[in-house]
GROMACS .gro file of C-alpha atoms in nm:
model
  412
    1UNK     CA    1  11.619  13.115  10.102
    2UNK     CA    2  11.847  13.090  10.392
    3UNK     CA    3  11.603  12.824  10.549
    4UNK     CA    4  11.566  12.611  10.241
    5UNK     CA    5  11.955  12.554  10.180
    6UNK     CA    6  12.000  12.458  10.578
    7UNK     CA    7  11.697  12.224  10.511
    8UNK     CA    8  11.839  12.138  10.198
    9UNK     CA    9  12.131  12.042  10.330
   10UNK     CA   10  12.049  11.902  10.681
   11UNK     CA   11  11.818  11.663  10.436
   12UNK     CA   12  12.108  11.492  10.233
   13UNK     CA   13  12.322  11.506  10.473
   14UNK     CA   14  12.607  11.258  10.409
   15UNK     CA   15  12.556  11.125  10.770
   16UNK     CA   16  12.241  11.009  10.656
   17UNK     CA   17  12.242  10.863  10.294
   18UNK     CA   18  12.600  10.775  10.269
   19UNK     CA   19  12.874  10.515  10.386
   20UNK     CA   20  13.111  10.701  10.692
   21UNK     CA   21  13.384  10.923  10.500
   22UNK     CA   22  13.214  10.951  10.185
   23UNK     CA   23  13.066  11.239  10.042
   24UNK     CA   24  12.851  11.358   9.770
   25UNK     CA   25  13.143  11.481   9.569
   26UNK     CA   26  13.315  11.094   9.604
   27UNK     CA   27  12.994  10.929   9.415
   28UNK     CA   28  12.917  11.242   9.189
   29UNK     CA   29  12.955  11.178   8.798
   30UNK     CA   30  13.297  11.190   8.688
   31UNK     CA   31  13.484  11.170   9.034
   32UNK     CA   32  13.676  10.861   8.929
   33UNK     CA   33  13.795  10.795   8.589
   34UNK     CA   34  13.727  10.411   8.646
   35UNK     CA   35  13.359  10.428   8.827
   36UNK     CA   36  13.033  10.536   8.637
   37UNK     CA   37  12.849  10.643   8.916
   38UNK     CA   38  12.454  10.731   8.892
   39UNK     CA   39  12.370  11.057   8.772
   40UNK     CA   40  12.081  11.237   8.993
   41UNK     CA   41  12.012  11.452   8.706
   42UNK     CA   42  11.846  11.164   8.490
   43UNK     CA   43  11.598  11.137   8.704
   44UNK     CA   44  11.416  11.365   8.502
   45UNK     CA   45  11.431  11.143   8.185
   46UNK     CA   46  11.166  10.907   8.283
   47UNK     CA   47  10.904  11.197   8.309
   48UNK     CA   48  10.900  11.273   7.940
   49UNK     CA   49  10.950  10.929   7.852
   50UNK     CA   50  10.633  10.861   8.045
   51UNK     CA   51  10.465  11.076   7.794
   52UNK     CA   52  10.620  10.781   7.524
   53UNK     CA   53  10.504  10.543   7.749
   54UNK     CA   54  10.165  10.664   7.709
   55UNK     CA   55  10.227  10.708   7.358
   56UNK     CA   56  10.297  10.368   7.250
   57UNK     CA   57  10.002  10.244   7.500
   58UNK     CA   58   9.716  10.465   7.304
   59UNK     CA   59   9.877  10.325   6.971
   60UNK     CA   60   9.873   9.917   7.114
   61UNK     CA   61   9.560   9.975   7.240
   62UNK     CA   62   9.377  10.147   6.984
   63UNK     CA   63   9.527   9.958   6.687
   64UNK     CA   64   9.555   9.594   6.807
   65UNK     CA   65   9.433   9.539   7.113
   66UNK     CA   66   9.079   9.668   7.064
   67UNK     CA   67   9.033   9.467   6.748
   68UNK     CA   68   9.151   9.153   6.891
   69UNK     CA   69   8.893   9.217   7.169
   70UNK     CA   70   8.636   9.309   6.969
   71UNK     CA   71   8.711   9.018   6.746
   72UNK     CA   72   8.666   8.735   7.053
   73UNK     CA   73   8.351   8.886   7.101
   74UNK     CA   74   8.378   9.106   7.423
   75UNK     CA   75   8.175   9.391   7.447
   76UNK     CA   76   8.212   9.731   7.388
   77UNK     CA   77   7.889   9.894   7.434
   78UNK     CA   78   7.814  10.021   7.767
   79UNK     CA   79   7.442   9.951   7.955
   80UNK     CA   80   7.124  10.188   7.865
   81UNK     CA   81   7.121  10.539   8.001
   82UNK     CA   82   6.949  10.629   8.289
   83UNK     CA   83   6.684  10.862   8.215
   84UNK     CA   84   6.753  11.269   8.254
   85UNK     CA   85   6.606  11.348   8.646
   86UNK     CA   86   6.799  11.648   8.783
   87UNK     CA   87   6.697  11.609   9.130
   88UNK     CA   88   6.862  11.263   9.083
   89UNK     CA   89   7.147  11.396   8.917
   90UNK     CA   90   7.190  11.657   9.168
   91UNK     CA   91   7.192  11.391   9.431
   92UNK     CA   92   7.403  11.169   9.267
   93UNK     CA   93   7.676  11.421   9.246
   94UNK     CA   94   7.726  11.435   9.563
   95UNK     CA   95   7.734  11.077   9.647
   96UNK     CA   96   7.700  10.765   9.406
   97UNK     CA   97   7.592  10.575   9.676
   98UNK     CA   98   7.258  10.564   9.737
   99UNK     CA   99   7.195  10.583  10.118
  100UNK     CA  100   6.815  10.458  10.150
  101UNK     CA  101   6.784  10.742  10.413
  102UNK     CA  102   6.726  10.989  10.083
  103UNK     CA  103   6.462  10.764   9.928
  104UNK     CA  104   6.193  10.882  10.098
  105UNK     CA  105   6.208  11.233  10.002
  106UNK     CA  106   6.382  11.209   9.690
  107UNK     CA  107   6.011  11.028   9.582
  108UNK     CA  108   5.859  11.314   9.714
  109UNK     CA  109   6.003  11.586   9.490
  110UNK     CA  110   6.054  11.377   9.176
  111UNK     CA  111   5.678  11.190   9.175
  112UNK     CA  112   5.873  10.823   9.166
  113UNK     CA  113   5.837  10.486   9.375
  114UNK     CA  114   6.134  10.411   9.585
  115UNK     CA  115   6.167  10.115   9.377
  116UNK     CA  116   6.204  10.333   9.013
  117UNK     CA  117   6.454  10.571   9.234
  118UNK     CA  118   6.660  10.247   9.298
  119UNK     CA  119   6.672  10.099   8.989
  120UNK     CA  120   6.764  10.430   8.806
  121UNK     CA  121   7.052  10.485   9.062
  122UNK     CA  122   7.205  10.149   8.924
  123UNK     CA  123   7.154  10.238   8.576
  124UNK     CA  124   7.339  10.570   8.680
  125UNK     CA  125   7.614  10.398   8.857
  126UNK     CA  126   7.661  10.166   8.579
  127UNK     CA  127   7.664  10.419   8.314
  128UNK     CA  128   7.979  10.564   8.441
  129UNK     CA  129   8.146  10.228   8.428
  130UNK     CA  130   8.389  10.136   8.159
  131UNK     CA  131   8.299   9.863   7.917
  132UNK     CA  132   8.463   9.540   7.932
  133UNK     CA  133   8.663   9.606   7.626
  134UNK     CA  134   8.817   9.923   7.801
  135UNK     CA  135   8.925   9.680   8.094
  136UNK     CA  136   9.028   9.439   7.807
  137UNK     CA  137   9.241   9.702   7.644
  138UNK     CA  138   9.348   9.777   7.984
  139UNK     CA  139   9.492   9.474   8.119
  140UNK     CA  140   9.651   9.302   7.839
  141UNK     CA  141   9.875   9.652   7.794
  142UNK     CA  142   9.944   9.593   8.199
  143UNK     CA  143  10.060   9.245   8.052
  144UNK     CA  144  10.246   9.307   7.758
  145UNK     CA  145  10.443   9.557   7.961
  146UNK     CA  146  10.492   9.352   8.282
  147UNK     CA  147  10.614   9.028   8.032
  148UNK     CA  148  10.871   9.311   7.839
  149UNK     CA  149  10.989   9.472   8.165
  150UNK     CA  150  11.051   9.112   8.322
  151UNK     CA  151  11.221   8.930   7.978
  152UNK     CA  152  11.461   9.288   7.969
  153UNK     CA  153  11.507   9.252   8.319
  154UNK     CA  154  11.673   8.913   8.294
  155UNK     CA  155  11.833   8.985   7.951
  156UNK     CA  156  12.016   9.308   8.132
  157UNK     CA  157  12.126   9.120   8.464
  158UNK     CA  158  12.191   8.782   8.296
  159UNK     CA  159  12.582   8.854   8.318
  160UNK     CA  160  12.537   9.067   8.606
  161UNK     CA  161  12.693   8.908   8.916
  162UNK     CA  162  12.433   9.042   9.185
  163UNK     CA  163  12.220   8.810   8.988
  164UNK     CA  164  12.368   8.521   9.036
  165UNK     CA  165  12.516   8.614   9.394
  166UNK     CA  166  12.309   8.863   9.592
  167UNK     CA  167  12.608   8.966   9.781
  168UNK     CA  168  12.796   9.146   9.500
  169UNK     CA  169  12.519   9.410   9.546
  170UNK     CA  170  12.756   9.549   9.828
  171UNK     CA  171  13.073   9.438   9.727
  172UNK     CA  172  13.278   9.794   9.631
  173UNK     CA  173  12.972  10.006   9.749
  174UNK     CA  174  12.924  10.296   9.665
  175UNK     CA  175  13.203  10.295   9.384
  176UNK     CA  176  12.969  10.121   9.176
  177UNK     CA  177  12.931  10.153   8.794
  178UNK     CA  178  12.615  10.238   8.594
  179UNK     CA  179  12.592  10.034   8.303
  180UNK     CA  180  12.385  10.131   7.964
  181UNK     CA  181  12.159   9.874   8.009
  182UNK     CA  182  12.079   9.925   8.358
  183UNK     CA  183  12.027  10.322   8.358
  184UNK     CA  184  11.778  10.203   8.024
  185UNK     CA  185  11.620   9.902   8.274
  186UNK     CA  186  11.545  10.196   8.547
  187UNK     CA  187  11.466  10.449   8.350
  188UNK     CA  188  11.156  10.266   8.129
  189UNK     CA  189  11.052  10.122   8.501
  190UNK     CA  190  11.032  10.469   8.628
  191UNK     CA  191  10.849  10.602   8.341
  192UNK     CA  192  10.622  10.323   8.325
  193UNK     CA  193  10.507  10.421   8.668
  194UNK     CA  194  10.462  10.766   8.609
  195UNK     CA  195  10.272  10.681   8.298
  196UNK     CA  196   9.984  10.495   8.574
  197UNK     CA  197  10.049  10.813   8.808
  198UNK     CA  198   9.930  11.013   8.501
  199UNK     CA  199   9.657  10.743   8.337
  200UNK     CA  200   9.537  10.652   8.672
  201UNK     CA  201   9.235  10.943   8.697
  202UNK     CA  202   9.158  10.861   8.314
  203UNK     CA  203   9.154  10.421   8.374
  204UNK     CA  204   8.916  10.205   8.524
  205UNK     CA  205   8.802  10.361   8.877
  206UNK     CA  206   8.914  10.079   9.135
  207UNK     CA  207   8.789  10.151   9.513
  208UNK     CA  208   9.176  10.159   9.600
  209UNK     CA  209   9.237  10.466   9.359
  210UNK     CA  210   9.403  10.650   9.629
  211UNK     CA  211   9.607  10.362   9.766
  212UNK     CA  212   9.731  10.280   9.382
  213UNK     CA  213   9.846  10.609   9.377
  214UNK     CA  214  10.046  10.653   9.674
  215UNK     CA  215  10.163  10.296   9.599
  216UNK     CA  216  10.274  10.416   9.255
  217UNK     CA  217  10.436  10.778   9.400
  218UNK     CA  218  10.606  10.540   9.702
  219UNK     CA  219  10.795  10.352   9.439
  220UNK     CA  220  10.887  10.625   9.276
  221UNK     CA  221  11.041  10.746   9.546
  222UNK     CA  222  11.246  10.455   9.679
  223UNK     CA  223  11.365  10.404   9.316
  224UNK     CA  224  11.492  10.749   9.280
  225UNK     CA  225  11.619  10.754   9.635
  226UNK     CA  226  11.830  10.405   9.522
  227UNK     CA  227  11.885  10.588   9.234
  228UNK     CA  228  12.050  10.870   9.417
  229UNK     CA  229  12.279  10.639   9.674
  230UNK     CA  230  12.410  10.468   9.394
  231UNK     CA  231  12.175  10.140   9.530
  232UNK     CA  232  12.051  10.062   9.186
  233UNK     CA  233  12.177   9.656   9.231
  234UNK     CA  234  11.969   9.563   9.495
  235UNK     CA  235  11.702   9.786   9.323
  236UNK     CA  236  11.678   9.604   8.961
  237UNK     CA  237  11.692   9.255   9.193
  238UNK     CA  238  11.377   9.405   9.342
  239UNK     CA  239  11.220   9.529   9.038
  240UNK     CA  240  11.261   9.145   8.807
  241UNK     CA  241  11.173   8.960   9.101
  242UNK     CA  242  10.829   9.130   9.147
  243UNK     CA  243  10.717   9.135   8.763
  244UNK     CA  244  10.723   8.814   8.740
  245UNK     CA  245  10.395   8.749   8.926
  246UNK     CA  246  10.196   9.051   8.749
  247UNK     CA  247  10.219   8.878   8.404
  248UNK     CA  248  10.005   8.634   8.480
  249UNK     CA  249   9.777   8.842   8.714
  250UNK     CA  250   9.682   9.040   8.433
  251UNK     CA  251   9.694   8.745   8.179
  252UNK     CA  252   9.373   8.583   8.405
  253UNK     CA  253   9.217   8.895   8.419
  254UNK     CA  254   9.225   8.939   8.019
  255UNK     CA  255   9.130   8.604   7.933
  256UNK     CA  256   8.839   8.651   8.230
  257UNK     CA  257   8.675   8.932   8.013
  258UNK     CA  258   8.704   8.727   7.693
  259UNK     CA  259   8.518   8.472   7.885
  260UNK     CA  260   8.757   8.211   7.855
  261UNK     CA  261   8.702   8.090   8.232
  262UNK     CA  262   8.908   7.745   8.210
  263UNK     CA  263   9.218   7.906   8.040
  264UNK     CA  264   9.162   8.190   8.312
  265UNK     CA  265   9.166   7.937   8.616
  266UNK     CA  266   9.446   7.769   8.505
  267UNK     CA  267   9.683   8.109   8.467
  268UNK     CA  268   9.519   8.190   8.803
  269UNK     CA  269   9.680   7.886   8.894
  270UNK     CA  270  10.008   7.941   8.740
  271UNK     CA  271  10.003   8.295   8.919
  272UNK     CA  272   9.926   8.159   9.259
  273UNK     CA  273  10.265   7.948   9.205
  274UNK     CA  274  10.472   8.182   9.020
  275UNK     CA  275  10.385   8.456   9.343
  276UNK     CA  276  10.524   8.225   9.586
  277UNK     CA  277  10.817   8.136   9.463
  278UNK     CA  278  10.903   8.486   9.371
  279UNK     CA  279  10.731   8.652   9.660
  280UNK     CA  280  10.883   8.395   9.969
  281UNK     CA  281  11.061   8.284   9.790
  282UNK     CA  282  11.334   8.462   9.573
  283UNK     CA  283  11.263   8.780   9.758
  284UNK     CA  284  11.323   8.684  10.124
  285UNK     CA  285  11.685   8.556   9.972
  286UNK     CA  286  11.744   8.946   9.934
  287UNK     CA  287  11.600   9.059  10.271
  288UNK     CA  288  11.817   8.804  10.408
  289UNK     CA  289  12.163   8.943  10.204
  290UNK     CA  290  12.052   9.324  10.297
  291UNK     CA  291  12.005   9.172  10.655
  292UNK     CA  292  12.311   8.983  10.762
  293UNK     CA  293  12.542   8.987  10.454
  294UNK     CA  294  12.536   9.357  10.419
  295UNK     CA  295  12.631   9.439  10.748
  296UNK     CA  296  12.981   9.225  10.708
  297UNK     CA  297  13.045   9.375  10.367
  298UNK     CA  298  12.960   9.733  10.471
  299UNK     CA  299  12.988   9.980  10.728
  300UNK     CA  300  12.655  10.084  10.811
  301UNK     CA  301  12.443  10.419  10.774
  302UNK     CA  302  12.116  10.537  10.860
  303UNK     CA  303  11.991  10.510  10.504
  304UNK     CA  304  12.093  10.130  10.526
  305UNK     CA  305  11.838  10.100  10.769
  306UNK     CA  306  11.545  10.321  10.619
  307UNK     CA  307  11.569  10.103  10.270
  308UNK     CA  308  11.604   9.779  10.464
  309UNK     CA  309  11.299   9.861  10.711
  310UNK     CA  310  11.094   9.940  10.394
  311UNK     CA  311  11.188   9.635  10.246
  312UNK     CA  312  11.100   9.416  10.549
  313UNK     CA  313  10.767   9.575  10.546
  314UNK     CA  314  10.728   9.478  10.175
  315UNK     CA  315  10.795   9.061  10.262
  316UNK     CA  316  10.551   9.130  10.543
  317UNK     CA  317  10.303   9.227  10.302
  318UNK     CA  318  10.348   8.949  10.101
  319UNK     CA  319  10.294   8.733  10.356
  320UNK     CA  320   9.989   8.855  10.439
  321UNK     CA  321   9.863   8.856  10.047
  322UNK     CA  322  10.002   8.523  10.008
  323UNK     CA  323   9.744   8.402  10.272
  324UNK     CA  324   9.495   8.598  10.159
  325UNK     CA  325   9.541   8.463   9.794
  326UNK     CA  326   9.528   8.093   9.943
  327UNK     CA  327   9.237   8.178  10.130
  328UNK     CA  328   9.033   8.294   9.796
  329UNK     CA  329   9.208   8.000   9.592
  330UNK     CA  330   9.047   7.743   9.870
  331UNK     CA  331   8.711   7.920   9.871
  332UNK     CA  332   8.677   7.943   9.520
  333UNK     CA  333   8.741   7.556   9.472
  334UNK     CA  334   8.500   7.485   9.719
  335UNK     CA  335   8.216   7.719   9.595
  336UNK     CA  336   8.240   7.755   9.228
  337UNK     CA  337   8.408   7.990   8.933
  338UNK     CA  338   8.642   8.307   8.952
  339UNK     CA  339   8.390   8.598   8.855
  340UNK     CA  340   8.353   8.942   8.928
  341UNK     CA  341   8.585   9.187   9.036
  342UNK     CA  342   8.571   9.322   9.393
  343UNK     CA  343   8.763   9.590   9.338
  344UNK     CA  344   8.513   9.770   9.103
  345UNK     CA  345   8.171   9.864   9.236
  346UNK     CA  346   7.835   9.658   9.240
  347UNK     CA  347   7.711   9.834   8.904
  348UNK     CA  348   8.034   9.728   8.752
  349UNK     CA  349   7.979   9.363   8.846
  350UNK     CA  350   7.632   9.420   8.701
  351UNK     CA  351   7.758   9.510   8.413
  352UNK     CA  352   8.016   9.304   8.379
  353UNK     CA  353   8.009   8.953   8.607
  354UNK     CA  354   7.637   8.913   8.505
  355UNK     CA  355   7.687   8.839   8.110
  356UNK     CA  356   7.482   8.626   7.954
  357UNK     CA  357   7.564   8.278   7.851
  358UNK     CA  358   7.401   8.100   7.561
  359UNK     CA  359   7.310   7.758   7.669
  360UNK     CA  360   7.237   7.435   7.409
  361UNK     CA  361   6.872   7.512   7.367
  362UNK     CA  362   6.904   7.921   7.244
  363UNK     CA  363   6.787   7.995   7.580
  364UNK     CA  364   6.983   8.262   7.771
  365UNK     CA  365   7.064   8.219   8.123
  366UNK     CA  366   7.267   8.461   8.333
  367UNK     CA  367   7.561   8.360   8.538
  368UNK     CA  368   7.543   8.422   8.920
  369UNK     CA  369   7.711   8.693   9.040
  370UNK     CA  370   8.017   8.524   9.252
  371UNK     CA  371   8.087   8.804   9.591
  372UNK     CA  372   8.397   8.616   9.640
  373UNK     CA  373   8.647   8.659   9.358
  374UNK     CA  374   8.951   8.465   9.339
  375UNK     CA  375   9.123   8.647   9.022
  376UNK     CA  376   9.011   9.045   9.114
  377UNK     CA  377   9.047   8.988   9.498
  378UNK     CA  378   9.448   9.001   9.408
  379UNK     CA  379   9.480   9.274   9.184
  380UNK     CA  380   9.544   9.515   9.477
  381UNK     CA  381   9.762   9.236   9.595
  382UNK     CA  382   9.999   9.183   9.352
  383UNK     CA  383  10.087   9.477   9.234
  384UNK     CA  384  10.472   9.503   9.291
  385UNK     CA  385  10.687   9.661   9.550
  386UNK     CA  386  10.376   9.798   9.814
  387UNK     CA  387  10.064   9.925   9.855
  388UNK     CA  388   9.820   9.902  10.157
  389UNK     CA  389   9.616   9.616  10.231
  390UNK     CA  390   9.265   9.663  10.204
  391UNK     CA  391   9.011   9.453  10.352
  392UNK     CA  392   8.800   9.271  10.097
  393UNK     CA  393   8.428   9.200  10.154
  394UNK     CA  394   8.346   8.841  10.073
  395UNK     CA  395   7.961   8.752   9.960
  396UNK     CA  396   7.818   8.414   9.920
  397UNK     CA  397   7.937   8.260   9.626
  398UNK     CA  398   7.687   8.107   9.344
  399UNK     CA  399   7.790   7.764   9.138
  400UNK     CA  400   7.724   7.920   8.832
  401UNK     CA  401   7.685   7.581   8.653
  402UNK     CA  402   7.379   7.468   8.888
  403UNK     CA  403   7.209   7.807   8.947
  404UNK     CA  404   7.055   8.041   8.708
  405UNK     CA  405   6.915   8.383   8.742
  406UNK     CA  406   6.698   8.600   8.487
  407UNK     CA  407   6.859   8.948   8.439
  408UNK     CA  408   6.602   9.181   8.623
  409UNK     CA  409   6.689   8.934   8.930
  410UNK     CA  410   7.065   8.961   8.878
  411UNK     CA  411   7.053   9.321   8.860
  412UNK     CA  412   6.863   9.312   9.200
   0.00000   0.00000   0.00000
């Protein structure tokens, strides 16, 4: 016990997360009759309200977002079993890639042509993918939340002065009051991201699970650390600023799975605007009062610099998304539609970017699968406040209104 308390206490050390001569008793609840400093010990509220978070998501979802889906048409049945080989199963347990070095003897013990073993691996890989109405349900309840959290965001701060002047954030630091609707604003943001630390394993299965989920625990952190320092002004700046964007991410991706591709480019196109004026925009205003503003107002501290550092890593990111998102917006003008979703495996694009389109005779022809996908290439992008980059692979791109596959080729 002895060695916890003296790590305990070398850890919040004063020195570290606090102005010189002020100390944890100075900002604790109830130190000054005219201050309402942040209370640590509500940082346990947004756990069970996570649990209401997930709640109210079920009910949206299950109630009105589903039927809407299902009532544009989008699918909800998922693509034919594969049929019941054990040796198969056994091998696909351990890896649902299929490395072509296993073909060979895999058609030995199960009697089958390389070609039957490959096509029933994709019907296996694509049975374990969600249907498009899942991802429907999905994303518009990432959108209804994101266009909430941002309209509350500027309803709460709209006669806050940090709003209007980033420097108030330090002015009378760390004496600074907690308002109702601000501990409410941070407390539903924290919840909502335990509520995708919890629904994560249960969601769609992106390739970037794992960096989603230390992106999700990483904000949690820094918010309860700001939380904690009484830094909760410069914190709901952050938090409005980066919501912004994600509404219409997610409002392309929904109205991609309902196939309505023009509406879809043109909130692509909206989101491509809306992230740069947030992203380089608003944000690097805020790096540049934590920067050289702060350091006038304040007296420094070593957690001044930790938060700040993070921060400057977080514009640096954008920087690097924002040219990655001009990058797909250019290729995808120059080659064709936004279709597909790179962050998903090949059996999900299968299943999903491959849909059939009726044309004017009754004939069905099958869109080309487009490697290069200007809406899901950002979703790992945009999500708000970190994350790690992850290199995208980019295929050749089909024009989908000049080429057309049948569905046995497409599924090659």
């Amino acid at each position: 016990m002895d060695i916890i308390n003296k790590f305990t206490n070398a850890f919040w050390s004063t020195h570290i997360w606090l102005p010189p001569n002020t100390t944890w008793a100075d900002i604790a609840p109830g130190s000054r009759p005219d201050v309402v400093h942040a209370d640590y010990r509500d940082l346990i509220w947004p756990i069970p309200l996570a649990a209401v978070v997930m709640l109210v998501r079920y009910t949206l979802e299950r109630f009105w977002i589903s039927p809407i889906g299902k009532s544009l048409g989008i699918r909800s049945s998922r693509p034919k079993k594969a049929a019941n080989v054990p040796t198969l199963e056994s091998a696909y347990a351990k890896s649902s890639h299929l490395d072509h070095k296993w073909l060979a003897p895999l058609a030995k013990q199960t009697d089958m042509t390389e070609r039957q073993i490959e096509r029933w691996w994709r019907l296996r890989r694509a049975q374990d993918k969600p249907s498009t109405l899942v991802k429907f349900c999905e994303n518009t309840w990432r959108c209804i939340y994101y266009l909430y959290s941002f309209i509350f965001g500027v309803i709460v701060l709209w006669d806050k002065p940090w709003f209007w002047d980033v420097k108030s954030c330090w002015y009378g630091y760390p004496h600074q009051s907690v308002s109702n609707d601000i501990w409410w604003y941070y407390m539903i943001s924290m919840s909502f991201y335990w509520s995708l630390t919890a629904t994560q394993f249960f969601d769609v299965k992106r390739k970037d699970f794992w960096q989603m989920f230390i992106h999700h625990m990483v904000t949690l952190l820094l918010m309860s650390l700001s939380w904690v320092c009484n830094l909760h002004r410069v914190g709901s700046l952050v938090l409005v600023v980066h919501d912004c964007a994600d509404i219409f991410l997610e409002a392309a991706k929904l109205t991609k799975y309902a196939n309505y591709q023009k509406v879809c480019d043109a909130i692509f196109a909206i989101f491509t605007v809306v992230w740069i004026v947030t992203r380089l925009g608003f944000y690097p205003r805020i790096i540049y009062s934590s920067s050289v503003e702060a350091p006038r107002i304040l007296p420094m501290f070593p957690a001044y610099y930790i938060f700040n550092s993070l921060l400057l890593m977080l514009l640096v990111l954008h920087v690097i998304w924002t040219y990655m998102i001009l990058k797909i917006v250019v290729d995808s003008l120059q080659k064709g539609l936004m279709s597909g979703d790179i962050r998903s495996s090949d059996s999900e694009d299968l299943t999903d970017s491959s849909g059939n389109v009726r044309v004017a005779n009754g004939s069905t022809r099958t869109k080309a699968k487009s490697g290069n996908s200007a809406l899901a290439a950002t979703t790992t992008t945009a999500t708000s406040g970190g994350g790690a980059v992850n290199q995208r692979k980019r295929g050749n791109n089909s024009n989908a209104n000049n080429h057309t596959t049948d569905a046995t080729t497409a599924a090659k």
